[in-house]
PDB file of C-alpha atoms in Angstrom:
ATOM      1  CA  GLU I  69     106.601 104.148  91.330  1.00 76.00           C
ATOM      2  CA  PRO I  70     109.511 106.095  92.877  1.00 80.00           C
ATOM      3  CA  GLU I  71     109.245 106.800  96.573  1.00 91.00           C
ATOM      4  CA  VAL I  72     111.060 108.512  99.399  1.00 95.00           C
ATOM      5  CA  THR I  73     112.834 106.104 101.732  1.00 96.00           C
ATOM      6  CA  GLN I  74     114.030 106.694 105.284  1.00 97.00           C
ATOM      7  CA  THR I  75     116.284 104.843 107.685  1.00 96.00           C
ATOM      8  CA  PRO I  76     116.119 103.750 110.380  1.00 97.00           C
ATOM      9  CA  SER I  77     112.406 103.190 110.900  1.00 96.00           C
ATOM     10  CA  HIS I  78     112.850 103.472 114.665  1.00 97.00           C
ATOM     11  CA  GLN I  79     115.705 105.005 116.651  1.00 97.00           C
ATOM     12  CA  VAL I  80     115.999 104.871 120.421  1.00 98.00           C
ATOM     13  CA  THR I  81     118.631 107.083 122.018  1.00 97.00           C
ATOM     14  CA  GLN I  82     119.659 108.494 125.357  1.00 97.00           C
ATOM     15  CA  MET I  83     119.178 112.163 126.110  1.00 97.00           C
ATOM     16  CA  GLY I  84     122.251 114.146 125.073  1.00 97.00           C
ATOM     17  CA  GLN I  85     123.303 111.715 122.356  1.00 97.00           C
ATOM     18  CA  GLU I  86     123.629 112.621 118.698  1.00 97.00           C
ATOM     19  CA  VAL I  87     121.386 111.012 116.114  1.00 98.00           C
ATOM     20  CA  ILE I  88     121.440 111.067 112.338  1.00 97.00           C
ATOM     21  CA  LEU I  89     118.284 110.340 110.416  1.00 98.00           C
ATOM     22  CA  ARG I  90     118.686 109.396 106.787  1.00 97.00           C
ATOM     23  CA  CYS I  91     116.507 109.906 103.758  1.00 97.00           C
ATOM     24  CA  VAL I  92     116.786 109.106 100.078  1.00 96.00           C
ATOM     25  CA  PRO I  93     114.515 111.506  98.192  1.00 95.00           C
ATOM     26  CA  ILE I  94     112.962 110.761  94.811  1.00 93.00           C
ATOM     27  CA  SER I  95     115.788 111.012  92.325  1.00 89.00           C
ATOM     28  CA  ASN I  96     114.717 113.890  90.068  1.00 86.00           C
ATOM     29  CA  HIS I  97     113.348 116.049  92.866  1.00 89.00           C
ATOM     30  CA  LEU I  98     115.033 119.306  93.749  1.00 87.00           C
ATOM     31  CA  TYR I  99     113.347 120.366  96.984  1.00 90.00           C
ATOM     32  CA  PHE I 100     113.885 118.463 100.201  1.00 94.00           C
ATOM     33  CA  TYR I 101     112.192 118.860 103.546  1.00 96.00           C
ATOM     34  CA  TRP I 102     112.142 117.573 107.080  1.00 97.00           C
ATOM     35  CA  TYR I 103     108.934 117.623 109.078  1.00 97.00           C
ATOM     36  CA  ARG I 104     108.164 116.175 112.464  1.00 97.00           C
ATOM     37  CA  GLN I 105     105.022 114.953 114.141  1.00 95.00           C
ATOM     38  CA  ILE I 106     104.718 114.530 117.878  1.00 95.00           C
ATOM     39  CA  LEU I 107     102.359 111.677 118.704  1.00 91.00           C
ATOM     40  CA  GLY I 108      98.755 112.682 118.193  1.00 88.00           C
ATOM     41  CA  GLN I 109      99.588 116.148 116.900  1.00 91.00           C
ATOM     42  CA  LYS I 110      99.835 117.837 113.535  1.00 91.00           C
ATOM     43  CA  VAL I 111     102.780 117.691 111.172  1.00 94.00           C
ATOM     44  CA  GLU I 112     105.266 120.527 111.745  1.00 96.00           C
ATOM     45  CA  PHE I 113     107.759 121.968 109.286  1.00 95.00           C
ATOM     46  CA  LEU I 114     111.414 121.886 110.323  1.00 97.00           C
ATOM     47  CA  VAL I 115     113.519 122.847 107.325  1.00 96.00           C
ATOM     48  CA  SER I 116     113.594 123.088 103.554  1.00 93.00           C
ATOM     49  CA  PHE I 117     116.686 122.500 101.417  1.00 92.00           C
ATOM     50  CA  TYR I 118     117.191 123.601  97.852  1.00 88.00           C
ATOM     51  CA  ASN I 119     120.244 124.033  95.671  1.00 85.00           C
ATOM     52  CA  ASN I 120     122.480 122.543  98.378  1.00 88.00           C
ATOM     53  CA  GLU I 121     121.549 124.983 101.071  1.00 91.00           C
ATOM     54  CA  ILE I 122     118.870 125.612 103.657  1.00 93.00           C
ATOM     55  CA  SER I 123     116.173 127.789 102.124  1.00 90.00           C
ATOM     56  CA  GLU I 124     113.965 128.112 105.184  1.00 90.00           C
ATOM     57  CA  LYS I 125     113.825 126.808 108.730  1.00 92.00           C
ATOM     58  CA  SER I 126     111.339 126.957 111.555  1.00 93.00           C
ATOM     59  CA  GLU I 127     111.807 128.086 115.161  1.00 92.00           C
ATOM     60  CA  ILE I 128     112.063 124.410 116.116  1.00 93.00           C
ATOM     61  CA  PHE I 129     115.170 124.033 113.945  1.00 95.00           C
ATOM     62  CA  ASP I 130     117.667 125.507 116.387  1.00 92.00           C
ATOM     63  CA  ASP I 131     121.453 125.108 116.594  1.00 93.00           C
ATOM     64  CA  GLN I 132     121.067 121.483 117.668  1.00 95.00           C
ATOM     65  CA  PHE I 133     119.753 120.577 114.231  1.00 97.00           C
ATOM     66  CA  SER I 134     121.598 120.410 110.945  1.00 97.00           C
ATOM     67  CA  VAL I 135     120.934 118.992 107.496  1.00 96.00           C
ATOM     68  CA  GLU I 136     123.235 117.770 104.797  1.00 94.00           C
ATOM     69  CA  ARG I 137     123.130 116.268 101.347  1.00 91.00           C
ATOM     70  CA  PRO I 138     126.542 114.651 101.414  1.00 84.00           C
ATOM     71  CA  ASP I 139     126.558 112.636  98.206  1.00 84.00           C
ATOM     72  CA  GLY I 140     123.812 113.838  95.902  1.00 78.00           C
ATOM     73  CA  SER I 141     121.366 111.132  96.909  1.00 85.00           C
ATOM     74  CA  ASN I 142     121.119 110.986 100.701  1.00 93.00           C
ATOM     75  CA  PHE I 143     119.597 113.790 102.728  1.00 95.00           C
ATOM     76  CA  THR I 144     120.312 113.685 106.449  1.00 97.00           C
ATOM     77  CA  LEU I 145     118.999 115.348 109.580  1.00 97.00           C
ATOM     78  CA  LYS I 146     121.365 115.475 112.534  1.00 97.00           C
ATOM     79  CA  ILE I 147     120.341 116.288 116.066  1.00 97.00           C
ATOM     80  CA  ARG I 148     123.505 117.014 118.027  1.00 96.00           C
ATOM     81  CA  SER I 149     122.327 116.612 121.597  1.00 94.00           C
ATOM     82  CA  THR I 150     118.885 115.082 121.816  1.00 97.00           C
ATOM     83  CA  LYS I 151     116.325 116.181 124.372  1.00 96.00           C
ATOM     84  CA  LEU I 152     113.274 114.345 125.652  1.00 96.00           C
ATOM     85  CA  GLU I 153     111.029 116.694 123.687  1.00 95.00           C
ATOM     86  CA  ASP I 154     112.717 115.663 120.422  1.00 97.00           C
ATOM     87  CA  SER I 155     110.809 112.376 120.618  1.00 97.00           C
ATOM     88  CA  ALA I 156     108.596 112.375 117.545  1.00 97.00           C
ATOM     89  CA  MET I 157     108.114 110.889 114.111  1.00 97.00           C
ATOM     90  CA  TYR I 158     110.418 112.604 111.637  1.00 98.00           C
ATOM     91  CA  PHE I 159     109.333 112.671 108.013  1.00 97.00           C
ATOM     92  CA  CYS I 160     111.469 113.495 105.035  1.00 97.00           C
ATOM     93  CA  ALA I 161     109.705 114.822 101.947  1.00 96.00           C
ATOM     94  CA  SER I 162     110.810 115.750  98.465  1.00 94.00           C
ATOM     95  CA  GLY I 163     109.221 117.750  95.696  1.00 91.00           C
ATOM     96  CA  SER I 164     109.844 118.544  92.066  1.00 82.00           C
ATOM     97  CA  VAL I 165     109.778 121.775  90.102  1.00 75.00           C
ATOM     98  CA  GLU I 166     108.135 122.349  86.766  1.00 70.00           C
ATOM     99  CA  ARG I 167     109.603 124.368  83.962  1.00 61.00           C
ATOM    100  CA  GLY I 168     109.033 127.961  84.980  1.00 63.00           C
ATOM    101  CA  GLY I 169     109.724 127.233  88.624  1.00 66.00           C
ATOM    102  CA  ARG I 170     106.297 126.147  89.787  1.00 69.00           C
ATOM    103  CA  ARG I 171     106.641 123.780  92.692  1.00 70.00           C
ATOM    104  CA  ASN I 172     104.794 120.501  92.663  1.00 76.00           C
ATOM    105  CA  GLU I 173     103.446 118.171  95.257  1.00 85.00           C
ATOM    106  CA  GLN I 174     105.601 116.868  98.097  1.00 91.00           C
ATOM    107  CA  PHE I 175     105.914 113.165  98.737  1.00 93.00           C
ATOM    108  CA  PHE I 176     106.590 111.961 102.236  1.00 95.00           C
ATOM    109  CA  GLY I 177     108.783 109.098 103.304  1.00 96.00           C
ATOM    110  CA  PRO I 178     107.576 106.478 105.802  1.00 95.00           C
ATOM    111  CA  GLY I 179     109.184 108.303 108.728  1.00 96.00           C
ATOM    112  CA  THR I 180     111.655 107.577 111.499  1.00 97.00           C
ATOM    113  CA  ARG I 181     110.239 107.235 114.965  1.00 97.00           C
ATOM    114  CA  LEU I 182     112.736 108.820 117.365  1.00 98.00           C
ATOM    115  CA  THR I 183     112.455 107.951 121.031  1.00 97.00           C
ATOM    116  CA  VAL I 184     114.665 109.864 123.448  1.00 97.00           C
ATOM    117  CA  LEU I 185     115.018 108.307 126.902  1.00 96.00           C
TER     118      LEU I 185
ATOM    119  CA  GLN X 269      99.952 130.862 111.420  1.00 79.00           C
ATOM    120  CA  GLN X 270      98.405 127.469 110.871  1.00 91.00           C
ATOM    121  CA  PRO X 271      95.323 126.933 108.700  1.00 96.00           C
ATOM    122  CA  VAL X 272      92.110 125.961 110.437  1.00 97.00           C
ATOM    123  CA  GLN X 273      90.328 122.803 109.403  1.00 97.00           C
ATOM    124  CA  SER X 274      86.685 121.953 109.913  1.00 96.00           C
ATOM    125  CA  PRO X 275      85.081 119.802 111.008  1.00 97.00           C
ATOM    126  CA  GLN X 276      87.433 118.211 113.537  1.00 96.00           C
ATOM    127  CA  ALA X 277      85.861 114.815 112.987  1.00 97.00           C
ATOM    128  CA  VAL X 278      83.403 113.159 110.627  1.00 97.00           C
ATOM    129  CA  ILE X 279      81.683 109.793 110.872  1.00 97.00           C
ATOM    130  CA  LEU X 280      80.193 108.337 107.708  1.00 95.00           C
ATOM    131  CA  ARG X 281      78.593 105.189 106.430  1.00 96.00           C
ATOM    132  CA  GLU X 282      80.065 103.674 103.298  1.00 96.00           C
ATOM    133  CA  GLY X 283      78.789 105.458 100.241  1.00 94.00           C
ATOM    134  CA  GLU X 284      78.125 108.767 101.964  1.00 95.00           C
ATOM    135  CA  ASP X 285      79.807 112.028 101.030  1.00 94.00           C
ATOM    136  CA  ALA X 286      81.887 114.409 103.116  1.00 95.00           C
ATOM    137  CA  VAL X 287      83.432 117.849 102.772  1.00 96.00           C
ATOM    138  CA  ILE X 288      86.489 118.969 104.714  1.00 97.00           C
ATOM    139  CA  ASN X 289      87.365 122.650 104.814  1.00 97.00           C
ATOM    140  CA  CYS X 290      90.669 124.440 105.258  1.00 97.00           C
ATOM    141  CA  SER X 291      90.900 128.149 105.903  1.00 96.00           C
ATOM    142  CA  SER X 292      93.942 130.389 106.113  1.00 95.00           C
ATOM    143  CA  SER X 293      94.345 133.957 107.321  1.00 93.00           C
ATOM    144  CA  LYS X 294      97.092 134.734 104.826  1.00 89.00           C
ATOM    145  CA  ALA X 295      97.462 134.742 101.038  1.00 89.00           C
ATOM    146  CA  LEU X 296      98.310 131.336  99.655  1.00 89.00           C
ATOM    147  CA  TYR X 297     100.422 129.993  96.799  1.00 87.00           C
ATOM    148  CA  SER X 298      99.074 126.469  97.083  1.00 90.00           C
ATOM    149  CA  VAL X 299      97.061 124.074  99.198  1.00 93.00           C
ATOM    150  CA  HIS X 300      98.083 120.447  99.598  1.00 94.00           C
ATOM    151  CA  TRP X 301      95.829 117.727 100.934  1.00 95.00           C
ATOM    152  CA  TYR X 302      97.094 114.563 102.608  1.00 95.00           C
ATOM    153  CA  ARG X 303      95.547 111.532 104.256  1.00 95.00           C
ATOM    154  CA  GLN X 304      97.326 109.850 107.129  1.00 94.00           C
ATOM    155  CA  LYS X 305      96.442 106.492 108.601  1.00 94.00           C
ATOM    156  CA  HIS X 306      97.488 105.662 112.127  1.00 89.00           C
ATOM    157  CA  GLY X 307     101.220 105.044 112.391  1.00 86.00           C
ATOM    158  CA  GLU X 308     101.854 105.792 108.724  1.00 90.00           C
ATOM    159  CA  ALA X 309     103.206 108.681 106.689  1.00 90.00           C
ATOM    160  CA  PRO X 310     100.932 111.310 105.156  1.00 92.00           C
ATOM    161  CA  VAL X 311      99.912 110.274 101.648  1.00 93.00           C
ATOM    162  CA  PHE X 312      99.559 112.965  99.012  1.00 91.00           C
ATOM    163  CA  LEU X 313      96.019 113.409  97.682  1.00 92.00           C
ATOM    164  CA  MET X 314      95.753 116.728  95.916  1.00 90.00           C
ATOM    165  CA  ILE X 315      97.548 119.977  95.232  1.00 90.00           C
ATOM    166  CA  LEU X 316      95.715 123.140  94.300  1.00 90.00           C
ATOM    167  CA  LEU X 317      97.761 125.986  92.952  1.00 84.00           C
ATOM    168  CA  LYS X 318      97.091 129.694  92.727  1.00 77.00           C
ATOM    169  CA  GLY X 319      95.699 130.287  89.281  1.00 74.00           C
ATOM    170  CA  GLY X 320      93.457 127.272  89.225  1.00 73.00           C
ATOM    171  CA  GLU X 321      95.715 124.376  88.408  1.00 71.00           C
ATOM    172  CA  GLN X 322      95.187 121.221  90.405  1.00 74.00           C
ATOM    173  CA  LYS X 323      96.551 117.725  90.382  1.00 72.00           C
ATOM    174  CA  GLY X 324      95.648 114.721  92.395  1.00 74.00           C
ATOM    175  CA  HIS X 325      93.715 111.620  93.131  1.00 70.00           C
ATOM    176  CA  GLU X 326      91.136 110.447  90.624  1.00 66.00           C
ATOM    177  CA  LYS X 327      88.243 109.904  92.997  1.00 74.00           C
ATOM    178  CA  ILE X 328      88.798 112.917  95.191  1.00 84.00           C
ATOM    179  CA  SER X 329      88.132 116.486  94.200  1.00 90.00           C
ATOM    180  CA  ALA X 330      88.871 119.796  95.798  1.00 92.00           C
ATOM    181  CA  SER X 331      88.385 123.494  95.333  1.00 91.00           C
ATOM    182  CA  PHE X 332      90.524 126.509  96.145  1.00 92.00           C
ATOM    183  CA  ASN X 333      89.074 129.977  96.614  1.00 90.00           C
ATOM    184  CA  GLU X 334      92.137 132.195  96.338  1.00 88.00           C
ATOM    185  CA  LYS X 335      90.346 135.358  97.396  1.00 89.00           C
ATOM    186  CA  LYS X 336      89.051 133.816 100.591  1.00 90.00           C
ATOM    187  CA  GLN X 337      92.170 131.681 101.185  1.00 91.00           C
ATOM    188  CA  GLN X 338      89.948 128.646 101.590  1.00 93.00           C
ATOM    189  CA  SER X 339      90.038 125.140 100.225  1.00 94.00           C
ATOM    190  CA  SER X 340      87.582 122.285 100.445  1.00 94.00           C
ATOM    191  CA  LEU X 341      88.167 118.573  99.904  1.00 94.00           C
ATOM    192  CA  TYR X 342      85.215 116.596  98.579  1.00 93.00           C
ATOM    193  CA  LEU X 343      85.016 112.894  99.313  1.00 92.00           C
ATOM    194  CA  THR X 344      82.190 111.255  97.416  1.00 90.00           C
ATOM    195  CA  ALA X 345      80.810 107.745  97.726  1.00 90.00           C
ATOM    196  CA  SER X 346      83.142 107.087 100.629  1.00 91.00           C
ATOM    197  CA  GLN X 347      84.833 103.731 101.036  1.00 93.00           C
ATOM    198  CA  LEU X 348      86.200 102.075 104.156  1.00 95.00           C
ATOM    199  CA  SER X 349      89.699 102.854 102.905  1.00 93.00           C
ATOM    200  CA  TYR X 350      88.971 106.585 103.152  1.00 95.00           C
ATOM    201  CA  SER X 351      89.189 106.415 106.938  1.00 96.00           C
ATOM    202  CA  GLY X 352      92.094 108.368 108.368  1.00 96.00           C
ATOM    203  CA  THR X 353      93.135 111.848 109.350  1.00 96.00           C
ATOM    204  CA  TYR X 354      93.049 114.447 106.598  1.00 97.00           C
ATOM    205  CA  PHE X 355      95.474 117.334 106.737  1.00 96.00           C
ATOM    206  CA  CYS X 356      95.645 120.408 104.625  1.00 96.00           C
ATOM    207  CA  GLY X 357      99.055 121.973 104.192  1.00 95.00           C
ATOM    208  CA  THR X 358      99.314 125.519 102.959  1.00 93.00           C
ATOM    209  CA  GLU X 359     102.163 127.302 101.246  1.00 89.00           C
ATOM    210  CA  GLY X 360     102.145 131.066 101.588  1.00 85.00           C
ATOM    211  CA  ALA X 361     102.239 133.398  98.625  1.00 80.00           C
ATOM    212  CA  GLY X 362     105.118 135.791  98.155  1.00 70.00           C
ATOM    213  CA  GLY X 363     107.656 133.565  96.483  1.00 60.00           C
ATOM    214  CA  THR X 364     109.988 133.007  99.409  1.00 62.00           C
ATOM    215  CA  SER X 365     108.600 129.948 101.145  1.00 64.00           C
ATOM    216  CA  TYR X 366     110.411 127.342  99.012  1.00 72.00           C
ATOM    217  CA  GLY X 367     107.603 124.900  99.571  1.00 82.00           C
ATOM    218  CA  LYS X 368     107.297 125.136 103.356  1.00 88.00           C
ATOM    219  CA  LEU X 369     103.944 123.613 104.255  1.00 91.00           C
ATOM    220  CA  THR X 370     102.048 124.705 107.337  1.00 93.00           C
ATOM    221  CA  PHE X 371      99.589 122.012 108.328  1.00 95.00           C
ATOM    222  CA  GLY X 372      96.181 122.267 109.889  1.00 95.00           C
ATOM    223  CA  GLN X 373      95.280 120.288 112.967  1.00 95.00           C
ATOM    224  CA  GLY X 374      93.645 117.527 110.935  1.00 95.00           C
ATOM    225  CA  THR X 375      90.155 116.134 110.401  1.00 97.00           C
ATOM    226  CA  ILE X 376      89.511 112.591 111.562  1.00 97.00           C
ATOM    227  CA  LEU X 377      87.311 110.741 109.072  1.00 97.00           C
ATOM    228  CA  THR X 378      85.789 107.416 110.055  1.00 97.00           C
ATOM    229  CA  VAL X 379      83.860 105.351 107.534  1.00 96.00           C
ATOM    230  CA  HIS X 380      81.690 102.518 108.851  1.00 95.00           C
ATOM    231  CA  PRO X 381      80.256  99.637 106.800  1.00 94.00           C
TER     232      PRO X 381
END
């Protein structure tokens, strides 16, 4: 069964450094998302990406964050200058669309645990 | 605004049933249910769409009251593997959310032998 994959599984970085989190969505999906989950808390939406552009972003997704789909398969989240409060599990998700535009379920990847020291 | 889930926690014995509720203050396009085990990713269980369509897990059922913006997840004849935190994620109506899910705070379900 196709699944969303993410690399790395764990990233440790120093405050102020740039990190890139990578995701390979399910191949025929058209909607891509990044969510994050701070330890012990709920899952929070960061950004959605459709038709090669950001379709919606949350207040968390400030100028330090960017997303890209550089080659038609990978979907990346870049944090330019990490802060301590960026430490969280970051999940990539992808979803398909039915004929007529109805959106389907979203499947989550295994996550990247980001630790900012 | 995030949906509100109830109860916050449930403890069951194997074979017992449980209902988890999710309530939103705004009109919804869809409700998605996920189960998350500690240290793992959320696993899709069920999607309920405005208009009555639903898709999901064979042994789990759910309902969606569009007028009240409420959904309930029904877990029957619980198994040990059902233990985890259950999240509802809601997508607002209006056609502009592009699938953004707003998650509730979660319901911790523990099933004992």
